Short mmCIF file of C-alpha atoms in Angstrom, two decimals:
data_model
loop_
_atom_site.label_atom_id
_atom_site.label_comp_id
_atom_site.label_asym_id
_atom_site.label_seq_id
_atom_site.Cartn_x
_atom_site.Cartn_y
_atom_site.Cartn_z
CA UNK A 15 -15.39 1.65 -18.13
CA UNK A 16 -12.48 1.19 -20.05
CA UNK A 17 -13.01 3.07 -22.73
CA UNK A 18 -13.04 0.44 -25.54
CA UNK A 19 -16.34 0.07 -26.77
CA UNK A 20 -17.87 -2.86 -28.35
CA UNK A 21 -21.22 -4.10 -29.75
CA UNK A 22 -23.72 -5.73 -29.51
CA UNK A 23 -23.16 -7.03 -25.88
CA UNK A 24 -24.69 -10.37 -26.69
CA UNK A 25 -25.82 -12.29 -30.38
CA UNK A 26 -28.32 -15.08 -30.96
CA UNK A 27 -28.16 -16.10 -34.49
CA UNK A 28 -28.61 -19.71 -36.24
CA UNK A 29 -25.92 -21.74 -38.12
CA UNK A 30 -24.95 -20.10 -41.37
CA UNK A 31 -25.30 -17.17 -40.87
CA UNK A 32 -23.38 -13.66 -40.84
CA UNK A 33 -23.02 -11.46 -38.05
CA UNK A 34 -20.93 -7.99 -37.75
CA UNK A 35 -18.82 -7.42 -34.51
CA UNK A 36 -18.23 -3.60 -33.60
CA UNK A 37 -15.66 -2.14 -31.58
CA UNK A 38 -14.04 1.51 -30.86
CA UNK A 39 -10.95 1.68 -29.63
CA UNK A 40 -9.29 3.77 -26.29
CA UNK A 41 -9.23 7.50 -27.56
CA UNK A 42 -5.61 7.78 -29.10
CA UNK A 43 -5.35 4.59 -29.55
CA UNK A 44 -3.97 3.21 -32.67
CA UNK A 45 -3.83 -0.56 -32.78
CA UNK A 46 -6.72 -3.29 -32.73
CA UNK A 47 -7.05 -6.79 -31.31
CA UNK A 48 -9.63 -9.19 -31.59
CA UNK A 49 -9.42 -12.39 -29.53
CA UNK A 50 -11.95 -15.40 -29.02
CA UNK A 51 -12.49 -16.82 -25.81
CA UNK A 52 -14.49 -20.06 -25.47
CA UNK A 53 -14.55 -22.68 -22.73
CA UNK A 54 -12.05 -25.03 -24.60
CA UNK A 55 -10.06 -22.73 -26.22
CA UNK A 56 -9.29 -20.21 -23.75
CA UNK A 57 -8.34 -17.10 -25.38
CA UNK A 58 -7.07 -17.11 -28.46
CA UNK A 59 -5.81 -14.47 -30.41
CA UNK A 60 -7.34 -13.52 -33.93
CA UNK A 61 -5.90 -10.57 -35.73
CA UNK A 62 -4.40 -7.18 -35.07
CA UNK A 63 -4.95 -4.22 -36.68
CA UNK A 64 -2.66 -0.81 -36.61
CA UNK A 65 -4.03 2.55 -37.59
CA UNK A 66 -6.01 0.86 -40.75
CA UNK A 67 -3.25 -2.03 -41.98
CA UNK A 68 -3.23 -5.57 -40.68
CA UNK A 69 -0.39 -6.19 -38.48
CA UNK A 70 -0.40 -9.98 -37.37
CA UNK A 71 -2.52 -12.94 -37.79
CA UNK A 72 -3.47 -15.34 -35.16
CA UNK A 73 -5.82 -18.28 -35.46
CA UNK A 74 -8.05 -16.65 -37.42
CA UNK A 75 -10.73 -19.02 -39.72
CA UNK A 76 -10.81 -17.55 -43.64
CA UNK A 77 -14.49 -17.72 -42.21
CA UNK A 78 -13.53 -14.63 -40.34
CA UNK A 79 -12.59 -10.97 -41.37
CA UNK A 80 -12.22 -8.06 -40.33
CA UNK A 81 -10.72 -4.70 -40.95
CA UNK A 82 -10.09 -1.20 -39.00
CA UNK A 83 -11.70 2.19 -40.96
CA UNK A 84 -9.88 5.10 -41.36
CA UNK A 85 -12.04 6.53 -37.81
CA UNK A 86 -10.03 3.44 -36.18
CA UNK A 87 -12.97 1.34 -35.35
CA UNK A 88 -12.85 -1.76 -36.12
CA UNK A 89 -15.14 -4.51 -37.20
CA UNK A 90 -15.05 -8.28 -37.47
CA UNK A 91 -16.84 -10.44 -40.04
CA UNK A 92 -17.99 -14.36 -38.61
CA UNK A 93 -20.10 -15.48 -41.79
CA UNK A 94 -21.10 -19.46 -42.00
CA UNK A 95 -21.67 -19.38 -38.79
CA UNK A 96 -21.01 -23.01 -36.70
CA UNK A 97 -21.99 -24.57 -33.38
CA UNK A 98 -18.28 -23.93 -32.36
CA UNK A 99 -18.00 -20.27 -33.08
CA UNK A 100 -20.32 -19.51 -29.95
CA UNK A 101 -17.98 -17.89 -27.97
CA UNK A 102 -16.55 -14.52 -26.27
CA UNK A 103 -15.24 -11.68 -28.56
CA UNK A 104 -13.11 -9.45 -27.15
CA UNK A 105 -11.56 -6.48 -28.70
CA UNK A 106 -8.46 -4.80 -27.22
CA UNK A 107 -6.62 -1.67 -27.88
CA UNK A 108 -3.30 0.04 -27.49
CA UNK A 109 -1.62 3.04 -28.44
CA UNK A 110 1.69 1.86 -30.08
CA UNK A 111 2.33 -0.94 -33.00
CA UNK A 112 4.96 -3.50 -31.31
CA UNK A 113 6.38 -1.67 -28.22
CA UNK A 114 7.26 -4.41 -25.71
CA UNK A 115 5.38 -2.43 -22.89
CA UNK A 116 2.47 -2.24 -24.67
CA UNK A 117 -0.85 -2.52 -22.35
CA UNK A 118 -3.79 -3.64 -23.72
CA UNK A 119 -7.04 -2.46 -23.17
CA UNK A 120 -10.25 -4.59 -23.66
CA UNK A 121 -13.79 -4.14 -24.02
CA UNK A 122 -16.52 -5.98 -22.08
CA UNK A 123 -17.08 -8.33 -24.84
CA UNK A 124 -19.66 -9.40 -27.25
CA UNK A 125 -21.29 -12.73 -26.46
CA UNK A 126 -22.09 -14.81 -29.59
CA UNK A 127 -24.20 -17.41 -29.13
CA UNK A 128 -24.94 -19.94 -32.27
CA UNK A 129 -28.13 -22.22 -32.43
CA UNK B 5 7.22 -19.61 -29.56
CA UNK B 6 6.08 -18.10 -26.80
CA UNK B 7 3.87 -19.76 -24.32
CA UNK B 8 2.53 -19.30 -20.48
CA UNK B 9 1.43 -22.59 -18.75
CA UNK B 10 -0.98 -21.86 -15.48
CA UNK B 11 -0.76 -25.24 -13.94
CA UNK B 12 -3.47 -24.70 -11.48
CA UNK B 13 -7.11 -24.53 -13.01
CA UNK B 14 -8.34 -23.41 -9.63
CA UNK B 15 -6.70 -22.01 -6.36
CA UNK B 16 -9.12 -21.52 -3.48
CA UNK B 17 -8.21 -19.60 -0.12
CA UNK B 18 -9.24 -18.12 3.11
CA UNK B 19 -9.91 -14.79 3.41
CA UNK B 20 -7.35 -13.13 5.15
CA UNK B 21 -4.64 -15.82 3.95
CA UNK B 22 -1.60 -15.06 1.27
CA UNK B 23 -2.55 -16.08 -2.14
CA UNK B 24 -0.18 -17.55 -5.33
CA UNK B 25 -1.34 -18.02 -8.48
CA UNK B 26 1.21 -19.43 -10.53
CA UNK B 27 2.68 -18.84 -13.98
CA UNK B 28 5.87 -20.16 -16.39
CA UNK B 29 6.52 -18.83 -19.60
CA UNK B 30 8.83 -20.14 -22.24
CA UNK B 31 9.88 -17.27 -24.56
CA UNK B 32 12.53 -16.59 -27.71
CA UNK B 33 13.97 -12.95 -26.88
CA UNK B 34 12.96 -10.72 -23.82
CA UNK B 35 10.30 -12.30 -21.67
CA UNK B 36 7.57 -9.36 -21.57
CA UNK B 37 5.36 -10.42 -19.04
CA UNK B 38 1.56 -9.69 -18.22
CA UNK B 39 -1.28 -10.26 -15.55
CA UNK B 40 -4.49 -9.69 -16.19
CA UNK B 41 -8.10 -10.54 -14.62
CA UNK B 42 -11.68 -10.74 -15.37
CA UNK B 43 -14.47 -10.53 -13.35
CA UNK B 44 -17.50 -12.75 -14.91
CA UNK B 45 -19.07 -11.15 -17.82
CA UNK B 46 -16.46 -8.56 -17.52
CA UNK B 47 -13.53 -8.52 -19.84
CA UNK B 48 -9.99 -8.57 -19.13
CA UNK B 49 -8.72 -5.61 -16.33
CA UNK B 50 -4.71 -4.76 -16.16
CA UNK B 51 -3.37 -5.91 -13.23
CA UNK B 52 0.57 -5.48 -13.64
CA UNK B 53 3.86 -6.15 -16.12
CA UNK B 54 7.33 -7.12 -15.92
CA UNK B 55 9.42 -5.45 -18.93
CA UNK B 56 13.00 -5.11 -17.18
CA UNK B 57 14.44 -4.31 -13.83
CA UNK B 58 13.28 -5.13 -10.17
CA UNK B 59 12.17 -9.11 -10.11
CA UNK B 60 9.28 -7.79 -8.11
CA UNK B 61 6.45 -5.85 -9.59
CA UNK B 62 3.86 -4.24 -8.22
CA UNK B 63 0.46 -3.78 -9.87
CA UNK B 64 -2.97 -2.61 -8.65
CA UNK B 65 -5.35 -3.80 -5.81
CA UNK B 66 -2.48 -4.67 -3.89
CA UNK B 67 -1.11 -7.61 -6.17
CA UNK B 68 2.50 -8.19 -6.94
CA UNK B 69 4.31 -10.89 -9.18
CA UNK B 70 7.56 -12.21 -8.86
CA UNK B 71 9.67 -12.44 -11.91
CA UNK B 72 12.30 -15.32 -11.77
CA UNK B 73 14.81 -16.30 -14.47
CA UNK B 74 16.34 -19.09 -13.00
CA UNK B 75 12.67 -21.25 -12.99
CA UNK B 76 11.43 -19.22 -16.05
CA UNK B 77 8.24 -18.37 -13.35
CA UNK B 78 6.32 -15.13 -12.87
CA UNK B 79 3.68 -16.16 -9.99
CA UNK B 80 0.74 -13.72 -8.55
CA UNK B 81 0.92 -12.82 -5.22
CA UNK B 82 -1.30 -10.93 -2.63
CA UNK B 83 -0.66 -10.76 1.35
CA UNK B 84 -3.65 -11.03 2.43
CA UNK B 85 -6.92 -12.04 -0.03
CA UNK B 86 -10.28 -10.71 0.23
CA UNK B 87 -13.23 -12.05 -1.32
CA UNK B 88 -13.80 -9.73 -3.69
CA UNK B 89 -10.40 -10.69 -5.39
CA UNK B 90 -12.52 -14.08 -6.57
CA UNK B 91 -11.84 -14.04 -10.37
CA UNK B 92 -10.42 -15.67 -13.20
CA UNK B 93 -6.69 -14.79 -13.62
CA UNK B 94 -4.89 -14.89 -16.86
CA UNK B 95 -0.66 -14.61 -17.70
CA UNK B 96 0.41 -13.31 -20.44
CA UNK B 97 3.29 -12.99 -22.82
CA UNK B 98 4.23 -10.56 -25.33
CA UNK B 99 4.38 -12.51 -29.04
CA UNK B 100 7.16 -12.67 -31.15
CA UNK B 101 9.00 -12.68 -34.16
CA UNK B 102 11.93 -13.61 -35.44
CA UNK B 103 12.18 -11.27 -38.57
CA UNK B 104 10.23 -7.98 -36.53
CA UNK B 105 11.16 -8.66 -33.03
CA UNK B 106 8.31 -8.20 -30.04
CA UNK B 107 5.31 -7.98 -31.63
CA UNK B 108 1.55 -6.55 -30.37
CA UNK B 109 -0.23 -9.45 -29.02
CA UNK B 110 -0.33 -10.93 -25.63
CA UNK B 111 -0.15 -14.61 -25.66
CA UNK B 112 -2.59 -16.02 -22.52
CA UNK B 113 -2.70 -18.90 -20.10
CA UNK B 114 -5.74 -20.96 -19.72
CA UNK B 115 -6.69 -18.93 -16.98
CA UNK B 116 -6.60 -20.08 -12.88
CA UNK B 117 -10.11 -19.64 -11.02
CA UNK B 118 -9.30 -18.30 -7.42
CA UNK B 119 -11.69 -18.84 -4.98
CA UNK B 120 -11.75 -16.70 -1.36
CA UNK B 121 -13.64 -17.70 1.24
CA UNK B 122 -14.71 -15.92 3.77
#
């Protein structure tokens, strides 16, 4: 176990639609990370969060949101759903904002799968 | 920008054998350097860094990477694989920015399927 949390461990849901993606960081851990990871895509990186303020932007759709609550869990928003946007979602976390050494933890993943 | 290029998708050896899964980066600023691997349906497990000093790095399960300037390669070593070590492996770099320096994210490979047999 890690000890970054995420839900739910796997999504079924049909084009168009909205789904909510749930994870809790490392305990003391301050910054965020969600990344996609799909068979032609590899792993790409979405957004970062630190201690409740967006920090950087990566590939995200405007389809996409998210945002980090004041407990430091974070959640991320996939509305309009597409074929393409079954994928893995992986949420990392780490304790400091931009330090170099940095290690980042991830969760198991939530498997979203789009019919 | 930074990138990582894993040339090999897959990399299969003998149990027992040396193992090298290989990495290059291309980087603006300090190359900080990551390996990481996932077991299937398991996310992404630490396995080691290079931030500054020694060229070689040792990281957990017995792995070690080689950090060279000269060919702008950080490769994945192991004396002697076991077939448990049969994952995918991911590289890493450390993003950044011109205005705010090293930034948070890790920047991944595509990833290089080992294979042990026994």
């Amino acid at each position: 176990d890690s000890g970054v949390t995420q839900t739910p461990k796997h999504l079924i849901t049909a084009t168009g639609q909205r789904v909510t993606l749930r994870c809790s960081p490392r305990s003391g851990d301050l910054s965020v990370y969600w990344y996609q990871q799909s068979l032609d895509q590899g792993l790409q990186f979405l957004i970062q969060y630190y201690n409740g303020e967006e920090r950087a932007k990566g590939n995200i759709l405007e389809r996409f949101s998210a945002q980090q609550f004041p407990d430091l869990h974070s959640e991320l928003n996939l509305s309009s759903l597409e074929l393409g946007d079954s994928a893995l979602y992986f949420c990392a976390s780490s304790p400091l904002r931009d330090s170099g050494a940095n290690v980042l933890t991830f969760g198991a993943g939530s498997r979203l799968t789009v019919l | 920008a930074q990138s990582v290029a894993q040339p090999e998708d897959q990399v299969n050896v003998a149990e027992g054998n040396p193992l090298t899964v290989k990495c290059t980066y291309s980087v603006s600023g300090n190359p900080y350097l990551f390996w990481y691997v996932q077991y299937p349906n398991r996310g992404l497990q630490f396995l080691l860094k290079y931030i500054t000093g020694d060229n070689l790095v040792k990281g957990s399960y017995g792995f070690e990477a080689e950090f060279n300037k000269s060919q702008t390669s950080f490769h994945l070593k192991k004396p002697s694989a076991l077939v448990s070590d049969s994952a995918l492996y991911f590289c890493a770099v450390r993003d950044w920015d011109f205005d705010g320096g090293s930034q948070g994210n890790l920047i991944f490979g595509k990833g290089t399927k080992l294979s042990v047999k026994p």
